Amino acid sequence: MDPRVREHAEIIVDHSTGIKAGDDVVIQMPPEAEDLAVALHELCGDRGANPVYLSHSERADRAFQRASEGFELPEHRLALYEETDVFVISRGGANVTEKSDVDPETTANYNRALEPVKNERLSKTWCLTQYPTSGHAQLAGMSTEAYENFVWDAVTLDWDKQRDRQANLEEILNEGEEVRIRSGEETDLTMSIAGNTALNDYGEANLPGGEVFTAPVRESLEGTVHFDMPLYRYGREIEDVRLRFEEGKVVSHSAGRNEDLLESILDTDEGSRYVGELGIGMNRAIDRFTYNMLFDEKMGDTVHMAVGSAYPDTVGDENERNESAEHVDMIVDMSEDSTIDVDGETIQRDGTFVFEDGF
């Protein structure tokens, strides 16, 4: 076993989740990530925790969705999640486009059925991470060895140092009320964050981490945004997404590729046309785009927004939390001709923050 797998597992157990004696732990991973699962089981044994291993297969998931005529809430799965203290989930399947031929409407129906399961998991301690596989390396345009180095370099960052740097932005957002994002000629979007909470992601729920994120007030978004970086969703690439917002809701949309999939996401439910997350990437160890949102949204010089559900911890008691079966992140490149303003003051210009040299 590569010693970096053991280090990866130790960061998950000790930094990201704090697994302790008596914890009931679900470890859900594809077969390709078995080494990481083995290392996690060993550490659970060391800590006195109780692991259950779920081997997740995209092939099996595809077969089920294509064969089913309808979906019901899986009560047995919900029962397991209700009894679980910690979830560790890894991506890393062999074929990143495995579910590309599942009808988008089918996927939306499936997600609606599983929404209570997702919400139960989000209420617990959880960590989503990545195991480096040749399939993801190919998607990133990298050799397997180079991709392994990329993933484990990002995972094994000095998270205490990263936390301290990101705390500067966390403080600005928690003291602010209105955010304006401008980039190029097409993105000019304002939103309120008043009463909501900005969180510092330094490798806990997401590993790697490297962002500060919050939720906008649900009906506050006004303006337009061009997401100029592509995303992979359900095995298909969506490019050049353009959204226009009025009173928080997406009122018009387009995409340069797979617009039907974008439309299906936006039509999933009432909440899928509202934004549940505003995130600002701050991890400059992630220095290239890899078509993997777990990494791409953390890149320095980027902003991302997610249509769909908001994380409960980011929404203040006086504000409405956007709820949806979807949570789909999309990215804006902020490295050139761009600004982020908070309460009328520019706090980032062309990717450089007000608290950094060169601002």
PDB file of N, CA, C and O in Angstrom, residues 264-307:
ATOM      1  N   SER A 264     -32.934  20.225 -16.708  1.00  0.00           N
ATOM      2  CA  SER A 264     -33.471  19.191 -15.829  1.00  0.00           C
ATOM      3  C   SER A 264     -33.075  19.449 -14.383  1.00  0.00           C
ATOM      4  O   SER A 264     -33.888  19.270 -13.458  1.00  0.00           O
ATOM      5  N   ILE A 265     -31.839  19.896 -14.156  1.00  0.00           N
ATOM      6  CA  ILE A 265     -31.394  20.224 -12.798  1.00  0.00           C
ATOM      7  C   ILE A 265     -32.230  21.363 -12.228  1.00  0.00           C
ATOM      8  O   ILE A 265     -32.708  21.301 -11.092  1.00  0.00           O
ATOM      9  N   LEU A 266     -32.423  22.413 -13.019  1.00  0.00           N
ATOM     10  CA  LEU A 266     -33.171  23.580 -12.548  1.00  0.00           C
ATOM     11  C   LEU A 266     -34.643  23.263 -12.306  1.00  0.00           C
ATOM     12  O   LEU A 266     -35.304  23.943 -11.504  1.00  0.00           O
ATOM     13  N   ASP A 267     -35.166  22.242 -12.994  1.00  0.00           N
ATOM     14  CA  ASP A 267     -36.574  21.874 -12.856  1.00  0.00           C
ATOM     15  C   ASP A 267     -36.793  20.734 -11.868  1.00  0.00           C
ATOM     16  O   ASP A 267     -37.898  20.186 -11.782  1.00  0.00           O
ATOM     17  N   THR A 268     -35.758  20.363 -11.118  1.00  0.00           N
ATOM     18  CA  THR A 268     -35.896  19.237 -10.188  1.00  0.00           C
ATOM     19  C   THR A 268     -37.009  19.475  -9.177  1.00  0.00           C
ATOM     20  O   THR A 268     -37.852  18.608  -8.933  1.00  0.00           O
ATOM     21  N   ASP A 269     -37.007  20.657  -8.571  1.00  0.00           N
ATOM     22  CA  ASP A 269     -38.024  21.008  -7.572  1.00  0.00           C
ATOM     23  C   ASP A 269     -38.014  22.522  -7.421  1.00  0.00           C
ATOM     24  O   ASP A 269     -37.265  23.231  -8.109  1.00  0.00           O
ATOM     25  N   GLU A 270     -38.806  23.030  -6.498  1.00  0.00           N
ATOM     26  CA  GLU A 270     -38.917  24.486  -6.350  1.00  0.00           C
ATOM     27  C   GLU A 270     -37.578  25.110  -5.962  1.00  0.00           C
ATOM     28  O   GLU A 270     -37.206  26.181  -6.437  1.00  0.00           O
ATOM     29  N   GLY A 271     -36.820  24.441  -5.106  1.00  0.00           N
ATOM     30  CA  GLY A 271     -35.585  25.016  -4.601  1.00  0.00           C
ATOM     31  C   GLY A 271     -34.425  24.987  -5.566  1.00  0.00           C
ATOM     32  O   GLY A 271     -33.419  25.672  -5.348  1.00  0.00           O
ATOM     33  N   SER A 272     -34.540  24.225  -6.645  1.00  0.00           N
ATOM     34  CA  SER A 272     -33.399  24.072  -7.553  1.00  0.00           C
ATOM     35  C   SER A 272     -33.191  25.267  -8.473  1.00  0.00           C
ATOM     36  O   SER A 272     -32.204  25.308  -9.210  1.00  0.00           O
ATOM     37  N   ARG A 273     -34.084  26.238  -8.450  1.00  0.00           N
ATOM     38  CA  ARG A 273     -33.869  27.476  -9.201  1.00  0.00           C
ATOM     39  C   ARG A 273     -33.376  28.620  -8.309  1.00  0.00           C
ATOM     40  O   ARG A 273     -33.294  29.766  -8.745  1.00  0.00           O
ATOM     41  N   TYR A 274     -33.062  28.296  -7.057  1.00  0.00           N
ATOM     42  CA  TYR A 274     -32.497  29.270  -6.131  1.00  0.00           C
ATOM     43  C   TYR A 274     -31.087  28.825  -5.739  1.00  0.00           C
ATOM     44  O   TYR A 274     -30.746  27.644  -5.851  1.00  0.00           O
ATOM     45  N   VAL A 275     -30.286  29.755  -5.280  1.00  0.00           N
ATOM     46  CA  VAL A 275     -28.901  29.454  -4.933  1.00  0.00           C
ATOM     47  C   VAL A 275     -28.790  29.148  -3.445  1.00  0.00           C
ATOM     48  O   VAL A 275     -29.235  29.943  -2.600  1.00  0.00           O
ATOM     49  N   GLY A 276     -28.186  27.995  -3.140  1.00  0.00           N
ATOM     50  CA  GLY A 276     -28.015  27.595  -1.753  1.00  0.00           C
ATOM     51  C   GLY A 276     -26.636  27.864  -1.198  1.00  0.00           C
ATOM     52  O   GLY A 276     -26.428  27.799   0.017  1.00  0.00           O
ATOM     53  N   GLU A 277     -25.666  28.160  -2.071  1.00  0.00           N
ATOM     54  CA  GLU A 277     -24.293  28.371  -1.584  1.00  0.00           C
ATOM     55  C   GLU A 277     -23.568  29.394  -2.437  1.00  0.00           C
ATOM     56  O   GLU A 277     -23.666  29.383  -3.666  1.00  0.00           O
ATOM     57  N   LEU A 278     -22.826  30.255  -1.773  1.00  0.00           N
ATOM     58  CA  LEU A 278     -21.800  31.101  -2.382  1.00  0.00           C
ATOM     59  C   LEU A 278     -20.475  30.687  -1.769  1.00  0.00           C
ATOM     60  O   LEU A 278     -20.314  30.735  -0.539  1.00  0.00           O
ATOM     61  N   GLY A 279     -19.527  30.271  -2.594  1.00  0.00           N
ATOM     62  CA  GLY A 279     -18.218  29.861  -2.093  1.00  0.00           C
ATOM     63  C   GLY A 279     -17.105  30.606  -2.814  1.00  0.00           C
ATOM     64  O   GLY A 279     -17.215  30.896  -4.008  1.00  0.00           O
ATOM     65  N   ILE A 280     -16.045  30.897  -2.090  1.00  0.00           N
ATOM     66  CA  ILE A 280     -14.893  31.608  -2.650  1.00  0.00           C
ATOM     67  C   ILE A 280     -13.667  30.723  -2.462  1.00  0.00           C
ATOM     68  O   ILE A 280     -13.286  30.396  -1.339  1.00  0.00           O
ATOM     69  N   GLY A 281     -13.055  30.302  -3.590  1.00  0.00           N
ATOM     70  CA  GLY A 281     -11.923  29.398  -3.545  1.00  0.00           C
ATOM     71  C   GLY A 281     -10.653  30.079  -3.067  1.00  0.00           C
ATOM     72  O   GLY A 281     -10.343  31.194  -3.496  1.00  0.00           O
ATOM     73  N   MET A 282      -9.887  29.372  -2.191  1.00  0.00           N
ATOM     74  CA  MET A 282      -8.680  29.970  -1.607  1.00  0.00           C
ATOM     75  C   MET A 282      -7.518  28.990  -1.535  1.00  0.00           C
ATOM     76  O   MET A 282      -6.507  29.277  -0.898  1.00  0.00           O
ATOM     77  N   ASN A 283      -7.628  27.823  -2.175  1.00  0.00           N
ATOM     78  CA  ASN A 283      -6.575  26.811  -2.077  1.00  0.00           C
ATOM     79  C   ASN A 283      -5.676  26.899  -3.309  1.00  0.00           C
ATOM     80  O   ASN A 283      -5.987  26.351  -4.358  1.00  0.00           O
ATOM     81  N   ARG A 284      -4.557  27.579  -3.179  1.00  0.00           N
ATOM     82  CA  ARG A 284      -3.677  27.763  -4.332  1.00  0.00           C
ATOM     83  C   ARG A 284      -2.767  26.559  -4.573  1.00  0.00           C
ATOM     84  O   ARG A 284      -2.017  26.550  -5.535  1.00  0.00           O
ATOM     85  N   ALA A 285      -2.859  25.535  -3.703  1.00  0.00           N
ATOM     86  CA  ALA A 285      -2.187  24.271  -3.998  1.00  0.00           C
ATOM     87  C   ALA A 285      -2.919  23.530  -5.112  1.00  0.00           C
ATOM     88  O   ALA A 285      -2.331  22.680  -5.788  1.00  0.00           O
ATOM     89  N   ILE A 286      -4.189  23.855  -5.303  1.00  0.00           N
ATOM     90  CA  ILE A 286      -4.957  23.319  -6.433  1.00  0.00           C
ATOM     91  C   ILE A 286      -4.790  24.316  -7.569  1.00  0.00           C
ATOM     92  O   ILE A 286      -5.466  25.337  -7.632  1.00  0.00           O
ATOM     93  N   ASP A 287      -3.841  24.013  -8.444  1.00  0.00           N
ATOM     94  CA  ASP A 287      -3.397  25.002  -9.426  1.00  0.00           C
ATOM     95  C   ASP A 287      -3.814  24.677 -10.851  1.00  0.00           C
ATOM     96  O   ASP A 287      -3.309  25.281 -11.798  1.00  0.00           O
ATOM     97  N   ARG A 288      -4.729  23.740 -11.006  1.00  0.00           N
ATOM     98  CA  ARG A 288      -5.199  23.418 -12.352  1.00  0.00           C
ATOM     99  C   ARG A 288      -6.618  22.891 -12.282  1.00  0.00           C
ATOM    100  O   ARG A 288      -7.062  22.355 -11.271  1.00  0.00           O
ATOM    101  N   PHE A 289      -7.333  23.059 -13.376  1.00  0.00           N
ATOM    102  CA  PHE A 289      -8.715  22.613 -13.499  1.00  0.00           C
ATOM    103  C   PHE A 289      -8.709  21.136 -13.887  1.00  0.00           C
ATOM    104  O   PHE A 289      -8.014  20.734 -14.824  1.00  0.00           O
ATOM    105  N   THR A 290      -9.481  20.307 -13.165  1.00  0.00           N
ATOM    106  CA  THR A 290      -9.449  18.859 -13.405  1.00  0.00           C
ATOM    107  C   THR A 290     -10.824  18.259 -13.663  1.00  0.00           C
ATOM    108  O   THR A 290     -10.974  17.039 -13.640  1.00  0.00           O
ATOM    109  N   TYR A 291     -11.843  19.061 -13.889  1.00  0.00           N
ATOM    110  CA  TYR A 291     -13.205  18.568 -14.104  1.00  0.00           C
ATOM    111  C   TYR A 291     -13.707  17.771 -12.899  1.00  0.00           C
ATOM    112  O   TYR A 291     -14.507  16.843 -13.040  1.00  0.00           O
ATOM    113  N   ASN A 292     -13.267  18.129 -11.728  1.00  0.00           N
ATOM    114  CA  ASN A 292     -13.692  17.479 -10.488  1.00  0.00           C
ATOM    115  C   ASN A 292     -14.037  18.585  -9.510  1.00  0.00           C
ATOM    116  O   ASN A 292     -13.155  19.264  -8.992  1.00  0.00           O
ATOM    117  N   MET A 293     -15.330  18.762  -9.231  1.00  0.00           N
ATOM    118  CA  MET A 293     -15.764  19.908  -8.451  1.00  0.00           C
ATOM    119  C   MET A 293     -15.212  19.899  -7.034  1.00  0.00           C
ATOM    120  O   MET A 293     -15.017  20.969  -6.433  1.00  0.00           O
ATOM    121  N   LEU A 294     -14.917  18.738  -6.486  1.00  0.00           N
ATOM    122  CA  LEU A 294     -14.338  18.671  -5.153  1.00  0.00           C
ATOM    123  C   LEU A 294     -13.025  19.440  -5.079  1.00  0.00           C
ATOM    124  O   LEU A 294     -12.681  20.006  -4.042  1.00  0.00           O
ATOM    125  N   PHE A 295     -12.287  19.482  -6.196  1.00  0.00           N
ATOM    126  CA  PHE A 295     -11.037  20.232  -6.276  1.00  0.00           C
ATOM    127  C   PHE A 295     -11.254  21.593  -6.928  1.00  0.00           C
ATOM    128  O   PHE A 295     -10.758  22.613  -6.436  1.00  0.00           O
ATOM    129  N   ASP A 296     -11.973  21.617  -8.044  1.00  0.00           N
ATOM    130  CA  ASP A 296     -12.069  22.832  -8.855  1.00  0.00           C
ATOM    131  C   ASP A 296     -12.675  23.999  -8.088  1.00  0.00           C
ATOM    132  O   ASP A 296     -12.244  25.147  -8.244  1.00  0.00           O
ATOM    133  N   GLU A 297     -13.686  23.739  -7.248  1.00  0.00           N
ATOM    134  CA  GLU A 297     -14.329  24.832  -6.519  1.00  0.00           C
ATOM    135  C   GLU A 297     -13.425  25.444  -5.457  1.00  0.00           C
ATOM    136  O   GLU A 297     -13.711  26.523  -4.943  1.00  0.00           O
ATOM    137  N   LYS A 298     -12.331  24.749  -5.097  1.00  0.00           N
ATOM    138  CA  LYS A 298     -11.417  25.256  -4.072  1.00  0.00           C
ATOM    139  C   LYS A 298     -10.274  26.085  -4.668  1.00  0.00           C
ATOM    140  O   LYS A 298      -9.498  26.688  -3.916  1.00  0.00           O
ATOM    141  N   MET A 299     -10.122  26.072  -5.984  1.00  0.00           N
ATOM    142  CA  MET A 299      -9.008  26.793  -6.615  1.00  0.00           C
ATOM    143  C   MET A 299      -9.013  28.263  -6.230  1.00  0.00           C
ATOM    144  O   MET A 299     -10.061  28.905  -6.162  1.00  0.00           O
ATOM    145  N   GLY A 300      -7.821  28.797  -5.982  1.00  0.00           N
ATOM    146  CA  GLY A 300      -7.712  30.233  -5.806  1.00  0.00           C
ATOM    147  C   GLY A 300      -8.175  30.953  -7.060  1.00  0.00           C
ATOM    148  O   GLY A 300      -8.201  30.386  -8.160  1.00  0.00           O
ATOM    149  N   ASP A 301      -8.600  32.209  -6.906  1.00  0.00           N
ATOM    150  CA  ASP A 301      -9.037  33.045  -8.034  1.00  0.00           C
ATOM    151  C   ASP A 301     -10.338  32.543  -8.652  1.00  0.00           C
ATOM    152  O   ASP A 301     -10.578  32.735  -9.847  1.00  0.00           O
ATOM    153  N   THR A 302     -11.183  31.896  -7.851  1.00  0.00           N
ATOM    154  CA  THR A 302     -12.484  31.455  -8.366  1.00  0.00           C
ATOM    155  C   THR A 302     -13.580  31.753  -7.351  1.00  0.00           C
ATOM    156  O   THR A 302     -13.332  31.886  -6.149  1.00  0.00           O
ATOM    157  N   VAL A 303     -14.788  31.846  -7.877  1.00  0.00           N
ATOM    158  CA  VAL A 303     -16.006  31.899  -7.073  1.00  0.00           C
ATOM    159  C   VAL A 303     -16.922  30.808  -7.594  1.00  0.00           C
ATOM    160  O   VAL A 303     -16.967  30.544  -8.804  1.00  0.00           O
ATOM    161  N   HIS A 304     -17.639  30.143  -6.700  1.00  0.00           N
ATOM    162  CA  HIS A 304     -18.640  29.184  -7.169  1.00  0.00           C
ATOM    163  C   HIS A 304     -19.963  29.431  -6.454  1.00  0.00           C
ATOM    164  O   HIS A 304     -20.002  29.941  -5.329  1.00  0.00           O
ATOM    165  N   MET A 305     -21.014  29.091  -7.141  1.00  0.00           N
ATOM    166  CA  MET A 305     -22.356  29.144  -6.595  1.00  0.00           C
ATOM    167  C   MET A 305     -23.040  27.825  -6.890  1.00  0.00           C
ATOM    168  O   MET A 305     -22.811  27.222  -7.942  1.00  0.00           O
ATOM    169  N   ALA A 306     -23.882  27.386  -5.963  1.00  0.00           N
ATOM    170  CA  ALA A 306     -24.605  26.134  -6.140  1.00  0.00           C
ATOM    171  C   ALA A 306     -26.097  26.410  -6.185  1.00  0.00           C
ATOM    172  O   ALA A 306     -26.653  26.987  -5.238  1.00  0.00           O
ATOM    173  N   VAL A 307     -26.732  26.001  -7.276  1.00  0.00           N
ATOM    174  CA  VAL A 307     -28.188  25.999  -7.281  1.00  0.00           C
ATOM    175  C   VAL A 307     -28.651  24.790  -6.476  1.00  0.00           C
ATOM    176  O   VAL A 307     -28.074  23.710  -6.548  1.00  0.00           O
TER     177      VAL A 307
END
